[in-house]
Amino acid sequence: MQTTPLASEPTTEPKTENNITEGLEVEDLDLLHGLTGPGSAMLRDVAKHSGAEVGLRGNVILISGPESRVRAAHRFLTEAVELVRNGVEIGPGDVARSLRALQDHPDDSLVDLLDATIKVAPKRRPVVPKTPAQRHYVSSIREHDLTFGIGPAGTGKTYLAMAMGVNALINRRVKRIILTRPAVEAGEKLGFLPGDLAEKVNPYLRPLYDALHDMMEFEKVEQLRERGQIEVAPLAFMRGRTLNNSFIILDEAQNATSEQMRMFLTRLGYSSKAVVTGDITQTDLPSGAKSGLREASELFSDVEGIAFCRFTDGDVVRHPLVQRIVLAYEALDRKREAEKTEKSGRRRGSLSATKPGSEEPEHE
């Protein structure tokens, strides 16, 4: 692979930076096809998200435009060549996230962003953290026995924790995976659903099964469940247990009460890891009930051995629309909070004005 600087292109309008063109030569044609994708789709994505013009001439990728944008695209493609050479697949969504991350974190590399793979079942693709926050999260899980992942939907909190659990199980670092979440949505309505208690709460545990089946074949999951090596259960089932040699994930922890969170955290036994995930802005608890996740984030923020990883809308890795939806709801939440504060201030002012004896005394 060779980099070929080409002559600068003339500009017809005044620019704040020079326009340049650079070439990236990829001698291995199979590698070139793997990099550019069908119909050079990846090159179009790089052009779209970097702001540079990107094209292909023979086995040379040509990049032109403002210097900073050309440098960003060139850096991405240069490092992408090495990743593709090593068998790492770069999907359409990886381009936008990686270019944004490289601009926000110049000291990071694309290898750091996309090559921190988590190997799961042999016939399943490795799971790859996509953003710096996700990589920090995975690193924290490796290094700590208790990790909290807090942030909006779609940031990979539960999925990455699940991948780490599967990896630990198949490498025999733990004897079982335990997946749990509060079933607060069910509330008193559980009695009206058919079946025993396990069947009643099963719909609320379905997202955990979905993630698990992404990483392991269905038959393997069922086999491990029958052996007791994978357990999916509502949080209430954790009471009174000591969980040794286990990888435990508490999902949707914002819906755990203070008492439930205390109960869960004190279940941790020897040679075990626990990961607690949730979004403190999305609690479904009854009015007046304090979220155990919010309380824990305040209580344990400085406790040695416990890691807190916080995600933002920039870490959303679902459909691109999800990121915009998260931003829209966050703006709505801020507006409502401002209105609530303003209304509360007016109410206090009104009460103060009508309180007996609040009038100023007359001066003689």
GROMACS .gro file of C-alpha atoms in nm:
model
  364
    1MET     CA    1   0.000   0.000   0.000
    2GLN     CA    2   0.145   0.337  -0.100
    3THR     CA    3   0.033   0.694  -0.049
    4THR     CA    4   0.069   0.913  -0.357
    5PRO     CA    5   0.045   1.290  -0.306
    6LEU     CA    6  -0.096   1.459  -0.615
    7ALA     CA    7  -0.094   1.820  -0.727
    8SER     CA    8  -0.326   2.063  -0.551
    9GLU     CA    9  -0.639   2.152  -0.737
   10PRO     CA   10  -0.703   2.518  -0.821
   11THR     CA   11  -0.989   2.689  -0.641
   12THR     CA   12  -1.240   2.922  -0.797
   13GLU     CA   13  -1.359   3.065  -0.466
   14PRO     CA   14  -1.166   3.190  -0.167
   15LYS     CA   15  -1.125   2.912   0.088
   16THR     CA   16  -1.018   2.918   0.449
   17GLU     CA   17  -0.786   2.623   0.374
   18ASN     CA   18  -0.615   2.488   0.065
   19ASN     CA   19  -0.776   2.223  -0.152
   20ILE     CA   20  -0.556   1.920  -0.203
   21THR     CA   21  -0.575   1.575  -0.359
   22GLU     CA   22  -0.412   1.262  -0.220
   23GLY     CA   23  -0.400   0.908  -0.349
   24LEU     CA   24  -0.401   0.583  -0.157
   25GLU     CA   25  -0.271   0.288  -0.358
   26VAL     CA   26  -0.386  -0.063  -0.264
   27GLU     CA   27  -0.187  -0.321  -0.456
   28ASP     CA   28  -0.391  -0.626  -0.348
   29LEU     CA   29  -0.708  -0.616  -0.560
   30ASP     CA   30  -0.899  -0.855  -0.331
   31LEU     CA   31  -0.814  -0.632  -0.039
   32LEU     CA   32  -0.922  -0.327  -0.241
   33HIS     CA   33  -1.260  -0.484  -0.322
   34GLY     CA   34  -1.308  -0.585   0.042
   35LEU     CA   35  -1.234  -0.228   0.148
   36THR     CA   36  -1.446  -0.038  -0.102
   37GLY     CA   37  -1.746  -0.272  -0.086
   38PRO     CA   38  -2.006  -0.347  -0.356
   39GLY     CA   39  -2.020  -0.062  -0.608
   40SER     CA   40  -1.765   0.133  -0.397
   41ALA     CA   41  -2.035   0.187  -0.132
   42MET     CA   42  -1.784   0.251   0.145
   43LEU     CA   43  -1.610   0.521  -0.055
   44ARG     CA   44  -1.942   0.701  -0.095
   45ASP     CA   45  -1.997   0.677   0.280
   46VAL     CA   46  -1.649   0.815   0.350
   47ALA     CA   47  -1.714   1.104   0.111
   48LYS     CA   48  -2.052   1.177   0.268
   49HIS     CA   49  -1.928   1.182   0.627
   50SER     CA   50  -1.583   1.336   0.577
   51GLY     CA   51  -1.684   1.613   0.336
   52ALA     CA   52  -1.408   1.518   0.092
   53GLU     CA   53  -1.450   1.387  -0.262
   54VAL     CA   54  -1.350   1.021  -0.281
   55GLY     CA   55  -1.318   0.819  -0.600
   56LEU     CA   56  -1.140   0.518  -0.745
   57ARG     CA   57  -0.900   0.513  -1.038
   58GLY     CA   58  -0.760   0.167  -1.103
   59ASN     CA   59  -0.618   0.052  -0.772
   60VAL     CA   60  -0.572   0.405  -0.636
   61ILE     CA   61  -0.829   0.574  -0.412
   62LEU     CA   62  -0.832   0.947  -0.487
   63ILE     CA   63  -0.932   1.191  -0.212
   64SER     CA   64  -0.971   1.562  -0.281
   65GLY     CA   65  -1.112   1.870  -0.112
   66PRO     CA   66  -1.025   2.097   0.183
   67GLU     CA   67  -0.703   1.979   0.347
   68SER     CA   68  -0.847   1.888   0.690
   69ARG     CA   69  -1.124   1.681   0.534
   70VAL     CA   70  -0.887   1.505   0.299
   71ARG     CA   71  -0.655   1.424   0.591
   72ALA     CA   72  -0.945   1.278   0.793
   73ALA     CA   73  -1.068   1.061   0.506
   74HIS     CA   74  -0.715   0.953   0.417
   75ARG     CA   75  -0.640   0.855   0.775
   76PHE     CA   76  -0.962   0.655   0.798
   77LEU     CA   77  -0.900   0.467   0.474
   78THR     CA   78  -0.533   0.400   0.549
   79GLU     CA   79  -0.617   0.238   0.882
   80ALA     CA   80  -0.923   0.065   0.734
   81VAL     CA   81  -0.696  -0.117   0.487
   82GLU     CA   82  -0.508  -0.280   0.774
   83LEU     CA   83  -0.827  -0.378   0.952
   84VAL     CA   84  -0.977  -0.537   0.640
   85ARG     CA   85  -0.647  -0.715   0.582
   86ASN     CA   86  -0.684  -0.867   0.931
   87GLY     CA   87  -1.039  -0.984   0.863
   88VAL     CA   88  -1.232  -0.709   1.042
   89GLU     CA   89  -1.559  -0.620   0.868
   90ILE     CA   90  -1.642  -0.249   0.847
   91GLY     CA   91  -2.014  -0.189   0.807
   92PRO     CA   92  -2.194   0.118   0.671
   93GLY     CA   93  -2.272   0.247   1.020
   94ASP     CA   94  -1.908   0.216   1.125
   95VAL     CA   95  -1.792   0.485   0.882
   96ALA     CA   96  -1.992   0.776   1.024
   97ARG     CA   97  -1.926   0.680   1.386
   98SER     CA   98  -1.555   0.622   1.330
   99LEU     CA   99  -1.495   0.945   1.138
  100ARG     CA  100  -1.677   1.141   1.408
  101ALA     CA  101  -1.482   0.962   1.682
  102LEU     CA  102  -1.147   1.021   1.509
  103GLN     CA  103  -1.227   1.393   1.482
  104ASP     CA  104  -1.336   1.413   1.847
  105HIS     CA  105  -1.047   1.199   1.973
  106PRO     CA  106  -0.743   1.262   1.747
  107ASP     CA  107  -0.517   1.040   1.961
  108ASP     CA  108  -0.735   0.734   1.900
  109SER     CA  109  -0.688   0.509   1.601
  110LEU     CA  110  -0.938   0.325   1.386
  111VAL     CA  111  -0.777   0.003   1.505
  112ASP     CA  112  -0.859   0.102   1.863
  113LEU     CA  113  -1.217   0.182   1.762
  114LEU     CA  114  -1.300  -0.125   1.555
  115ASP     CA  115  -1.050  -0.398   1.643
  116ALA     CA  116  -1.140  -0.436   2.014
  117THR     CA  117  -1.349  -0.738   1.922
  118ILE     CA  118  -1.528  -0.964   2.171
  119LYS     CA  119  -1.532  -1.324   2.052
  120VAL     CA  120  -1.858  -1.505   2.121
  121ALA     CA  121  -1.977  -1.841   1.985
  122PRO     CA  122  -1.763  -1.996   1.705
  123LYS     CA  123  -2.032  -1.961   1.436
  124ARG     CA  124  -2.123  -1.603   1.529
  125ARG     CA  125  -1.951  -1.281   1.425
  126PRO     CA  126  -1.741  -1.115   1.696
  127VAL     CA  127  -1.900  -0.818   1.872
  128VAL     CA  128  -1.713  -0.493   1.818
  129PRO     CA  129  -1.737  -0.180   2.039
  130LYS     CA  130  -1.803   0.107   1.800
  131THR     CA  131  -1.725   0.423   2.000
  132PRO     CA  132  -1.464   0.537   2.256
  133ALA     CA  133  -1.729   0.520   2.531
  134GLN     CA  134  -1.812   0.161   2.434
  135ARG     CA  135  -1.445   0.064   2.434
  136HIS     CA  136  -1.404   0.222   2.779
  137TYR     CA  137  -1.711   0.028   2.895
  138VAL     CA  138  -1.572  -0.307   2.773
  139SER     CA  139  -1.235  -0.229   2.931
  140SER     CA  140  -1.406  -0.141   3.261
  141ILE     CA  141  -1.597  -0.471   3.262
  142ARG     CA  142  -1.269  -0.658   3.210
  143GLU     CA  143  -1.096  -0.472   3.492
  144HIS     CA  144  -1.375  -0.439   3.753
  145ASP     CA  145  -1.603  -0.681   3.933
  146LEU     CA  146  -1.891  -0.430   3.931
  147THR     CA  147  -1.958  -0.195   3.638
  148PHE     CA  148  -2.248   0.044   3.583
  149GLY     CA  149  -2.342   0.140   3.225
  150ILE     CA  150  -2.572   0.443   3.221
  151GLY     CA  151  -2.710   0.613   2.910
  152PRO     CA  152  -2.986   0.633   2.650
  153ALA     CA  153  -3.137   0.348   2.452
  154GLY     CA  154  -2.938   0.205   2.164
  155THR     CA  155  -2.590   0.270   2.305
  156GLY     CA  156  -2.504  -0.100   2.338
  157LYS     CA  157  -2.499  -0.117   2.718
  158THR     CA  158  -2.678  -0.450   2.750
  159TYR     CA  159  -2.554  -0.598   2.422
  160LEU     CA  160  -2.185  -0.545   2.504
  161ALA     CA  161  -2.234  -0.673   2.859
  162MET     CA  162  -2.401  -0.983   2.714
  163ALA     CA  163  -2.110  -1.035   2.475
  164MET     CA  164  -1.862  -1.010   2.763
  165GLY     CA  165  -2.068  -1.263   2.957
  166VAL     CA  166  -2.079  -1.511   2.668
  167ASN     CA  167  -1.704  -1.466   2.616
  168ALA     CA  168  -1.638  -1.535   2.985
  169LEU     CA  169  -1.857  -1.846   2.976
  170ILE     CA  170  -1.708  -2.004   2.663
  171ASN     CA  171  -1.357  -1.936   2.796
  172ARG     CA  172  -1.456  -2.094   3.131
  173ARG     CA  173  -1.377  -1.788   3.339
  174VAL     CA  174  -1.725  -1.823   3.492
  175LYS     CA  175  -1.959  -2.121   3.530
  176ARG     CA  176  -2.282  -1.946   3.440
  177ILE     CA  177  -2.447  -1.630   3.308
  178ILE     CA  178  -2.738  -1.480   3.499
  179LEU     CA  179  -2.953  -1.221   3.321
  180THR     CA  180  -3.214  -1.032   3.515
  181ARG     CA  181  -3.433  -0.724   3.498
  182PRO     CA  182  -3.720  -0.577   3.700
  183ALA     CA  183  -4.066  -0.661   3.569
  184VAL     CA  184  -4.219  -0.334   3.687
  185GLU     CA  185  -4.420  -0.294   3.367
  186ALA     CA  186  -4.621  -0.597   3.475
  187GLY     CA  187  -4.710  -0.461   3.818
  188GLU     CA  188  -5.041  -0.594   3.950
  189LYS     CA  189  -5.141  -0.711   3.601
  190LEU     CA  190  -4.934  -1.029   3.629
  191GLY     CA  191  -5.227  -1.212   3.785
  192PHE     CA  192  -5.436  -1.164   3.472
  193LEU     CA  193  -5.178  -1.327   3.241
  194PRO     CA  194  -5.194  -1.703   3.173
  195GLY     CA  195  -4.937  -1.948   3.304
  196ASP     CA  196  -4.714  -1.975   3.608
  197LEU     CA  197  -4.499  -1.685   3.731
  198ALA     CA  198  -4.207  -1.767   3.500
  199GLU     CA  199  -4.441  -1.766   3.198
  200LYS     CA  200  -4.605  -1.443   3.312
  201VAL     CA  201  -4.276  -1.249   3.329
  202ASN     CA  202  -4.120  -1.408   3.020
  203PRO     CA  203  -4.235  -1.128   2.780
  204TYR     CA  204  -4.043  -0.875   2.990
  205LEU     CA  205  -3.725  -1.082   2.960
  206ARG     CA  206  -3.758  -1.128   2.583
  207PRO     CA  207  -3.501  -0.856   2.493
  208LEU     CA  208  -3.236  -1.045   2.688
  209TYR     CA  209  -3.311  -1.364   2.494
  210ASP     CA  210  -3.293  -1.171   2.166
  211ALA     CA  211  -2.942  -1.046   2.243
  212LEU     CA  212  -2.834  -1.391   2.358
  213HIS     CA  213  -2.957  -1.557   2.037
  214ASP     CA  214  -2.755  -1.306   1.835
  215MET     CA  215  -2.438  -1.445   1.993
  216MET     CA  216  -2.512  -1.815   2.027
  217GLU     CA  217  -2.710  -2.069   1.831
  218PHE     CA  218  -3.061  -2.134   1.961
  219GLU     CA  219  -2.991  -2.502   2.035
  220LYS     CA  220  -2.677  -2.411   2.231
  221VAL     CA  221  -2.865  -2.153   2.438
  222GLU     CA  222  -3.136  -2.407   2.523
  223GLN     CA  223  -2.875  -2.668   2.611
  224LEU     CA  224  -2.697  -2.428   2.848
  225ARG     CA  225  -3.029  -2.321   3.001
  226GLU     CA  226  -3.118  -2.683   3.076
  227ARG     CA  227  -2.781  -2.727   3.246
  228GLY     CA  228  -2.833  -2.411   3.450
  229GLN     CA  229  -2.536  -2.237   3.288
  230ILE     CA  230  -2.761  -1.963   3.147
  231GLU     CA  231  -3.039  -1.826   3.362
  232VAL     CA  232  -3.283  -1.551   3.266
  233ALA     CA  233  -3.505  -1.444   3.553
  234PRO     CA  234  -3.688  -1.145   3.698
  235LEU     CA  235  -3.505  -0.948   3.965
  236ALA     CA  236  -3.737  -1.073   4.240
  237PHE     CA  237  -3.595  -1.425   4.190
  238MET     CA  238  -3.248  -1.307   4.306
  239ARG     CA  239  -3.349  -1.261   4.670
  240GLY     CA  240  -3.173  -1.487   4.918
  241ARG     CA  241  -2.911  -1.615   4.674
  242THR     CA  242  -2.530  -1.592   4.670
  243LEU     CA  243  -2.400  -1.590   4.313
  244ASN     CA  244  -2.049  -1.738   4.290
  245ASN     CA  245  -1.850  -1.798   3.968
  246SER     CA  246  -2.113  -1.606   3.772
  247PHE     CA  247  -2.142  -1.324   3.520
  248ILE     CA  248  -2.453  -1.132   3.623
  249ILE     CA  249  -2.628  -0.861   3.421
  250LEU     CA  250  -2.901  -0.643   3.567
  251ASP     CA  251  -3.077  -0.474   3.276
  252GLU     CA  252  -3.325  -0.182   3.293
  253ALA     CA  253  -3.190  -0.105   3.639
  254GLN     CA  254  -3.357   0.237   3.645
  255ASN     CA  255  -3.676   0.042   3.724
  256ALA     CA  256  -3.525  -0.122   4.032
  257THR     CA  257  -3.620   0.039   4.363
  258SER     CA  258  -3.360   0.134   4.622
  259GLU     CA  259  -3.438  -0.183   4.818
  260GLN     CA  260  -3.413  -0.405   4.508
  261MET     CA  261  -3.079  -0.252   4.409
  262ARG     CA  262  -2.939  -0.314   4.756
  263MET     CA  263  -3.065  -0.671   4.743
  264PHE     CA  264  -2.908  -0.729   4.399
  265LEU     CA  265  -2.568  -0.578   4.474
  266THR     CA  266  -2.528  -0.787   4.787
  267ARG     CA  267  -2.581  -1.112   4.590
  268LEU     CA  268  -2.232  -1.087   4.434
  269GLY     CA  269  -2.019  -1.386   4.536
  270TYR     CA  270  -1.664  -1.507   4.480
  271SER     CA  271  -1.514  -1.507   4.129
  272SER     CA  272  -1.815  -1.321   3.992
  273LYS     CA  273  -1.871  -1.008   3.787
  274ALA     CA  274  -2.182  -0.792   3.774
  275VAL     CA  275  -2.285  -0.534   3.516
  276VAL     CA  276  -2.575  -0.297   3.587
  277THR     CA  277  -2.728  -0.112   3.291
  278GLY     CA  278  -3.002   0.145   3.256
  279ASP     CA  279  -3.116   0.494   3.165
  280ILE     CA  280  -3.200   0.710   3.467
  281THR     CA  281  -3.417   0.935   3.249
  282GLN     CA  282  -3.654   0.652   3.153
  283THR     CA  283  -3.783   0.515   3.485
  284ASP     CA  284  -4.123   0.343   3.496
  285LEU     CA  285  -4.141   0.338   3.876
  286PRO     CA  286  -4.451   0.476   4.049
  287SER     CA  287  -4.450   0.845   4.132
  288GLY     CA  288  -4.247   0.913   4.444
  289ALA     CA  289  -4.037   0.594   4.424
  290LYS     CA  290  -3.664   0.661   4.392
  291SER     CA  291  -3.472   0.475   4.126
  292GLY     CA  292  -3.214   0.240   4.273
  293LEU     CA  293  -2.988   0.310   3.976
  294ARG     CA  294  -2.992   0.685   4.037
  295GLU     CA  295  -2.922   0.632   4.407
  296ALA     CA  296  -2.636   0.390   4.335
  297SER     CA  297  -2.476   0.635   4.091
  298GLU     CA  298  -2.471   0.895   4.368
  299LEU     CA  299  -2.369   0.656   4.644
  300PHE     CA  300  -2.088   0.457   4.481
  301SER     CA  301  -1.930   0.710   4.243
  302ASP     CA  302  -1.608   0.723   4.450
  303VAL     CA  303  -1.599   0.363   4.573
  304GLU     CA  304  -1.282   0.180   4.471
  305GLY     CA  305  -1.341  -0.124   4.253
  306ILE     CA  306  -1.669   0.003   4.105
  307ALA     CA  307  -1.670   0.154   3.754
  308PHE     CA  308  -1.925   0.396   3.611
  309CYS     CA  309  -1.947   0.436   3.232
  310ARG     CA  310  -2.177   0.701   3.091
  311PHE     CA  311  -2.305   0.707   2.734
  312THR     CA  312  -2.448   0.991   2.526
  313ASP     CA  313  -2.656   1.016   2.210
  314GLY     CA  314  -2.326   1.006   2.016
  315ASP     CA  315  -2.289   0.641   2.119
  316VAL     CA  316  -2.624   0.528   1.973
  317VAL     CA  317  -2.554   0.236   1.739
  318ARG     CA  318  -2.904   0.145   1.624
  319HIS     CA  319  -3.076   0.285   1.317
  320PRO     CA  320  -2.954   0.645   1.252
  321LEU     CA  321  -3.307   0.767   1.326
  322VAL     CA  322  -3.273   0.646   1.686
  323GLN     CA  323  -3.002   0.902   1.752
  324ARG     CA  324  -3.226   1.183   1.624
  325ILE     CA  325  -3.518   1.050   1.828
  326VAL     CA  326  -3.303   1.045   2.144
  327LEU     CA  327  -3.195   1.405   2.081
  328ALA     CA  328  -3.555   1.517   2.024
  329TYR     CA  329  -3.672   1.359   2.350
  330GLU     CA  330  -3.379   1.508   2.541
  331ALA     CA  331  -3.474   1.853   2.410
  332LEU     CA  332  -3.834   1.791   2.518
  333ASP     CA  333  -3.720   1.682   2.865
  334ARG     CA  334  -3.514   2.001   2.903
  335LYS     CA  335  -3.809   2.213   2.794
  336ARG     CA  336  -4.045   2.044   3.040
  337GLU     CA  337  -3.795   2.079   3.323
  338ALA     CA  338  -3.755   2.451   3.247
  339GLU     CA  339  -4.133   2.496   3.241
  340LYS     CA  340  -4.166   2.306   3.567
  341THR     CA  341  -3.901   2.522   3.733
  342GLU     CA  342  -4.062   2.843   3.605
  343LYS     CA  343  -4.408   2.730   3.722
  344SER     CA  344  -4.271   2.640   4.064
  345GLY     CA  345  -4.106   2.981   4.092
  346ARG     CA  346  -4.431   3.160   4.008
  347ARG     CA  347  -4.619   2.952   4.266
  348ARG     CA  348  -4.370   3.041   4.540
  349GLY     CA  349  -4.394   3.406   4.445
  350SER     CA  350  -4.774   3.396   4.459
  351LEU     CA  351  -4.776   3.229   4.801
  352SER     CA  352  -4.529   3.481   4.936
  353ALA     CA  353  -4.745   3.773   4.815
  354THR     CA  354  -5.065   3.642   4.979
  355LYS     CA  355  -4.910   3.525   5.309
  356PRO     CA  356  -5.057   3.714   5.613
  357GLY     CA  357  -4.819   3.971   5.749
  358SER     CA  358  -4.613   3.971   5.430
  359GLU     CA  359  -4.712   4.332   5.355
  360GLU     CA  360  -4.452   4.591   5.443
  361PRO     CA  361  -4.544   4.794   5.757
  362GLU     CA  362  -4.657   5.147   5.710
  363HIS     CA  363  -4.415   5.417   5.827
  364GLU     CA  364  -4.541   5.695   6.046
   0.00000   0.00000   0.00000
